[in-house]
PDB file of C-alpha atoms in Angstrom:
ATOM      1  CA  UNK A   1       0.296   0.055   0.006  1.00 54.00           C
ATOM      2  CA  UNK A   2       1.137   3.176  -0.980  1.00 57.00           C
ATOM      3  CA  UNK A   3       1.600   5.808   1.922  1.00 49.00           C
ATOM      4  CA  UNK A   4       0.947   9.320   1.482  1.00 47.00           C
ATOM      5  CA  UNK A   5       3.059  12.199   2.480  1.00 47.00           C
ATOM      6  CA  UNK A   6       1.835  14.301   5.210  1.00 47.00           C
ATOM      7  CA  UNK A   7       1.481  18.325   4.951  1.00 43.00           C
ATOM      8  CA  UNK A   8       5.044  19.550   5.391  1.00 43.00           C
ATOM      9  CA  UNK A   9       4.848  23.878   4.884  1.00 41.00           C
ATOM     10  CA  UNK A  10       7.419  24.842   2.027  1.00 40.00           C
ATOM     11  CA  UNK A  11       9.966  26.908   3.031  1.00 43.00           C
ATOM     12  CA  UNK A  12       8.871  29.440  -0.077  1.00 42.00           C
ATOM     13  CA  UNK A  13       5.576  31.174  -0.595  1.00 42.00           C
ATOM     14  CA  UNK A  14       3.490  32.964  -2.621  1.00 46.00           C
ATOM     15  CA  UNK A  15       1.874  36.165  -1.870  1.00 50.00           C
ATOM     16  CA  UNK A  16      -1.051  35.801   0.525  1.00 51.00           C
ATOM     17  CA  UNK A  17       0.819  32.987   2.478  1.00 55.00           C
ATOM     18  CA  UNK A  18      -0.400  29.956   0.336  1.00 65.00           C
ATOM     19  CA  UNK A  19       2.869  27.902   0.078  1.00 83.00           C
ATOM     20  CA  UNK A  20       4.126  26.702  -3.495  1.00 79.00           C
ATOM     21  CA  UNK A  21       3.750  22.986  -2.298  1.00 88.00           C
ATOM     22  CA  UNK A  22      -0.070  23.645  -1.429  1.00 90.00           C
ATOM     23  CA  UNK A  23      -0.651  25.026  -4.876  1.00 91.00           C
ATOM     24  CA  UNK A  24       1.335  22.191  -6.426  1.00 91.00           C
ATOM     25  CA  UNK A  25      -0.561  19.572  -4.543  1.00 93.00           C
ATOM     26  CA  UNK A  26      -4.146  21.151  -5.656  1.00 94.00           C
ATOM     27  CA  UNK A  27      -3.327  21.550  -9.066  1.00 93.00           C
ATOM     28  CA  UNK A  28      -2.112  17.540  -9.227  1.00 94.00           C
ATOM     29  CA  UNK A  29      -5.307  16.616  -6.975  1.00 95.00           C
ATOM     30  CA  UNK A  30      -7.512  18.436  -9.273  1.00 94.00           C
ATOM     31  CA  UNK A  31      -5.964  16.702 -12.420  1.00 95.00           C
ATOM     32  CA  UNK A  32      -6.105  13.386 -11.050  1.00 96.00           C
ATOM     33  CA  UNK A  33      -9.964  13.661 -10.257  1.00 96.00           C
ATOM     34  CA  UNK A  34     -10.033  15.096 -13.749  1.00 94.00           C
ATOM     35  CA  UNK A  35      -8.934  12.007 -15.336  1.00 95.00           C
ATOM     36  CA  UNK A  36     -10.159   9.911 -12.836  1.00 96.00           C
ATOM     37  CA  UNK A  37     -13.939  11.014 -13.656  1.00 95.00           C
ATOM     38  CA  UNK A  38     -13.354  11.227 -17.010  1.00 94.00           C
ATOM     39  CA  UNK A  39     -12.457   7.375 -16.908  1.00 94.00           C
ATOM     40  CA  UNK A  40     -15.618   6.796 -15.248  1.00 96.00           C
ATOM     41  CA  UNK A  41     -13.701   5.685 -11.874  1.00 96.00           C
ATOM     42  CA  UNK A  42     -14.845   6.316  -8.187  1.00 97.00           C
ATOM     43  CA  UNK A  43     -12.253   6.856  -5.724  1.00 96.00           C
ATOM     44  CA  UNK A  44     -12.972   3.681  -4.301  1.00 97.00           C
ATOM     45  CA  UNK A  45     -12.034   1.944  -7.647  1.00 97.00           C
ATOM     46  CA  UNK A  46      -9.127   3.806  -8.299  1.00 97.00           C
ATOM     47  CA  UNK A  47      -7.946   3.454  -4.892  1.00 96.00           C
ATOM     48  CA  UNK A  48      -8.181   0.267  -5.148  1.00 96.00           C
ATOM     49  CA  UNK A  49      -6.380  -0.187  -7.840  1.00 96.00           C
ATOM     50  CA  UNK A  50      -3.370   1.899  -6.774  1.00 96.00           C
ATOM     51  CA  UNK A  51      -3.432   0.704  -3.076  1.00 95.00           C
ATOM     52  CA  UNK A  52      -4.900   4.087  -1.289  1.00 95.00           C
ATOM     53  CA  UNK A  53      -7.950   4.098   0.911  1.00 96.00           C
ATOM     54  CA  UNK A  54     -10.695   6.260  -1.204  1.00 96.00           C
ATOM     55  CA  UNK A  55     -10.536   8.453   2.022  1.00 96.00           C
ATOM     56  CA  UNK A  56      -6.635   9.177   1.365  1.00 96.00           C
ATOM     57  CA  UNK A  57      -7.327   9.546  -2.088  1.00 97.00           C
ATOM     58  CA  UNK A  58      -9.701  12.123  -1.542  1.00 97.00           C
ATOM     59  CA  UNK A  59      -7.298  14.251   0.537  1.00 97.00           C
ATOM     60  CA  UNK A  60      -4.465  13.726  -2.565  1.00 96.00           C
ATOM     61  CA  UNK A  61      -7.377  15.043  -4.710  1.00 97.00           C
ATOM     62  CA  UNK A  62      -8.404  17.778  -2.675  1.00 96.00           C
ATOM     63  CA  UNK A  63      -4.647  18.887  -2.005  1.00 95.00           C
ATOM     64  CA  UNK A  64      -4.883  18.351   1.790  1.00 95.00           C
ATOM     65  CA  UNK A  65      -1.723  15.263   1.424  1.00 94.00           C
ATOM     66  CA  UNK A  66       0.849  14.414  -0.950  1.00 91.00           C
ATOM     67  CA  UNK A  67       1.617  10.926  -2.443  1.00 91.00           C
ATOM     68  CA  UNK A  68       4.894   9.274  -3.038  1.00 93.00           C
ATOM     69  CA  UNK A  69       6.311   9.423  -6.954  1.00 93.00           C
ATOM     70  CA  UNK A  70       6.004   5.344  -6.940  1.00 95.00           C
ATOM     71  CA  UNK A  71       2.186   6.201  -6.433  1.00 95.00           C
ATOM     72  CA  UNK A  72       1.735   9.132  -8.709  1.00 95.00           C
ATOM     73  CA  UNK A  73       3.216   6.997 -11.544  1.00 96.00           C
ATOM     74  CA  UNK A  74       1.116   3.980 -10.835  1.00 96.00           C
ATOM     75  CA  UNK A  75      -2.171   6.754 -10.569  1.00 96.00           C
ATOM     76  CA  UNK A  76      -0.685   7.903 -14.191  1.00 95.00           C
ATOM     77  CA  UNK A  77      -0.806   4.231 -15.179  1.00 96.00           C
ATOM     78  CA  UNK A  78      -4.234   3.578 -13.895  1.00 96.00           C
ATOM     79  CA  UNK A  79      -5.813   6.491 -15.491  1.00 95.00           C
ATOM     80  CA  UNK A  80      -3.980   5.517 -18.852  1.00 94.00           C
ATOM     81  CA  UNK A  81      -2.335   9.342 -18.885  1.00 94.00           C
ATOM     82  CA  UNK A  82       1.663   9.969 -18.403  1.00 92.00           C
ATOM     83  CA  UNK A  83       2.613  11.424 -15.330  1.00 92.00           C
ATOM     84  CA  UNK A  84       3.355  14.732 -16.889  1.00 91.00           C
ATOM     85  CA  UNK A  85      -0.039  14.832 -17.446  1.00 91.00           C
ATOM     86  CA  UNK A  86      -1.013  15.049 -13.640  1.00 92.00           C
ATOM     87  CA  UNK A  87       1.850  17.545 -12.937  1.00 90.00           C
ATOM     88  CA  UNK A  88       2.675  19.747 -15.809  1.00 86.00           C
ATOM     89  CA  UNK A  89       0.782  22.825 -16.523  1.00 76.00           C
ATOM     90  CA  UNK A  90       0.508  23.356 -20.184  1.00 65.00           C
ATOM     91  CA  UNK A  91      -1.318  26.270 -20.742  1.00 49.00           C
ATOM     92  CA  UNK A  92      -1.363  26.073 -24.783  1.00 45.00           C
ATOM     93  CA  UNK A  93      -2.779  22.809 -24.500  1.00 47.00           C
ATOM     94  CA  UNK A  94      -6.623  23.091 -23.293  1.00 45.00           C
ATOM     95  CA  UNK A  95      -7.570  20.132 -20.770  1.00 55.00           C
ATOM     96  CA  UNK A  96     -10.219  18.942 -22.630  1.00 57.00           C
ATOM     97  CA  UNK A  97      -7.837  18.550 -25.359  1.00 53.00           C
ATOM     98  CA  UNK A  98      -5.511  16.617 -23.220  1.00 53.00           C
ATOM     99  CA  UNK A  99      -8.216  14.310 -22.337  1.00 56.00           C
ATOM    100  CA  UNK A 100      -9.163  13.283 -25.452  1.00 57.00           C
ATOM    101  CA  UNK A 101      -5.867  12.462 -26.723  1.00 53.00           C
ATOM    102  CA  UNK A 102      -4.301  11.308 -23.592  1.00 49.00           C
ATOM    103  CA  UNK A 103      -3.636   7.577 -24.411  1.00 52.00           C
ATOM    104  CA  UNK A 104       0.055   6.354 -24.153  1.00 50.00           C
ATOM    105  CA  UNK A 105       1.430   5.188 -27.761  1.00 47.00           C
ATOM    106  CA  UNK A 106       2.176   1.433 -27.546  1.00 41.00           C
ATOM    107  CA  UNK A 107       6.002   0.259 -27.005  1.00 42.00           C
ATOM    108  CA  UNK A 108       5.451  -1.556 -30.216  1.00 39.00           C
ATOM    109  CA  UNK A 109       4.323   0.280 -32.945  1.00 41.00           C
ATOM    110  CA  UNK A 110       4.892  -2.363 -36.035  1.00 40.00           C
ATOM    111  CA  UNK A 111       1.469  -3.163 -37.816  1.00 46.00           C
ATOM    112  CA  UNK A 112       3.444  -6.375 -39.411  1.00 44.00           C
ATOM    113  CA  UNK A 113       2.795  -9.671 -37.440  1.00 49.00           C
ATOM    114  CA  UNK A 114       6.108 -10.992 -37.852  1.00 50.00           C
ATOM    115  CA  UNK A 115       7.643  -7.781 -36.811  1.00 47.00           C
ATOM    116  CA  UNK A 116       5.389  -7.635 -33.289  1.00 50.00           C
ATOM    117  CA  UNK A 117       6.500 -11.108 -32.483  1.00 54.00           C
ATOM    118  CA  UNK A 118      10.455 -10.645 -32.528  1.00 53.00           C
ATOM    119  CA  UNK A 119       9.653  -7.272 -30.531  1.00 48.00           C
ATOM    120  CA  UNK A 120       7.484  -8.694 -28.120  1.00 55.00           C
ATOM    121  CA  UNK A 121      10.052 -12.011 -27.938  1.00 58.00           C
ATOM    122  CA  UNK A 122      12.553  -9.056 -27.529  1.00 56.00           C
ATOM    123  CA  UNK A 123      11.138  -7.587 -25.023  1.00 56.00           C
ATOM    124  CA  UNK A 124      10.164 -10.268 -23.068  1.00 60.00           C
ATOM    125  CA  UNK A 125       6.647  -9.748 -23.473  1.00 51.00           C
ATOM    126  CA  UNK A 126       5.688 -13.444 -24.590  1.00 45.00           C
TER     127      UNK A 126
END
């Protein structure tokens, strides 16, 4: 089971007293929520898949708690997005467009059956 990081005040802060880490947690949490809902998953379903309780996942989505890097990767995998989609702010690309095109490319790209078989064997995926 993944263990969520507790709140630790960051030494740097923005005007208004909100720490940068708190802002980042809220942003990442909102992205997780957006992709989870787009995939039609409940808090319980996603939590079970990544080893977090629904309550902890809810705290992550609201920005009250952070997660480990490994847990963030597991969440991205379950949501079928790149981890960077959860953490990067891309002002030039609207969120709705990213949702529509968020599938990760396959490692095996050839359409030829023999080529796919060779690649899978080489990668140990047989």
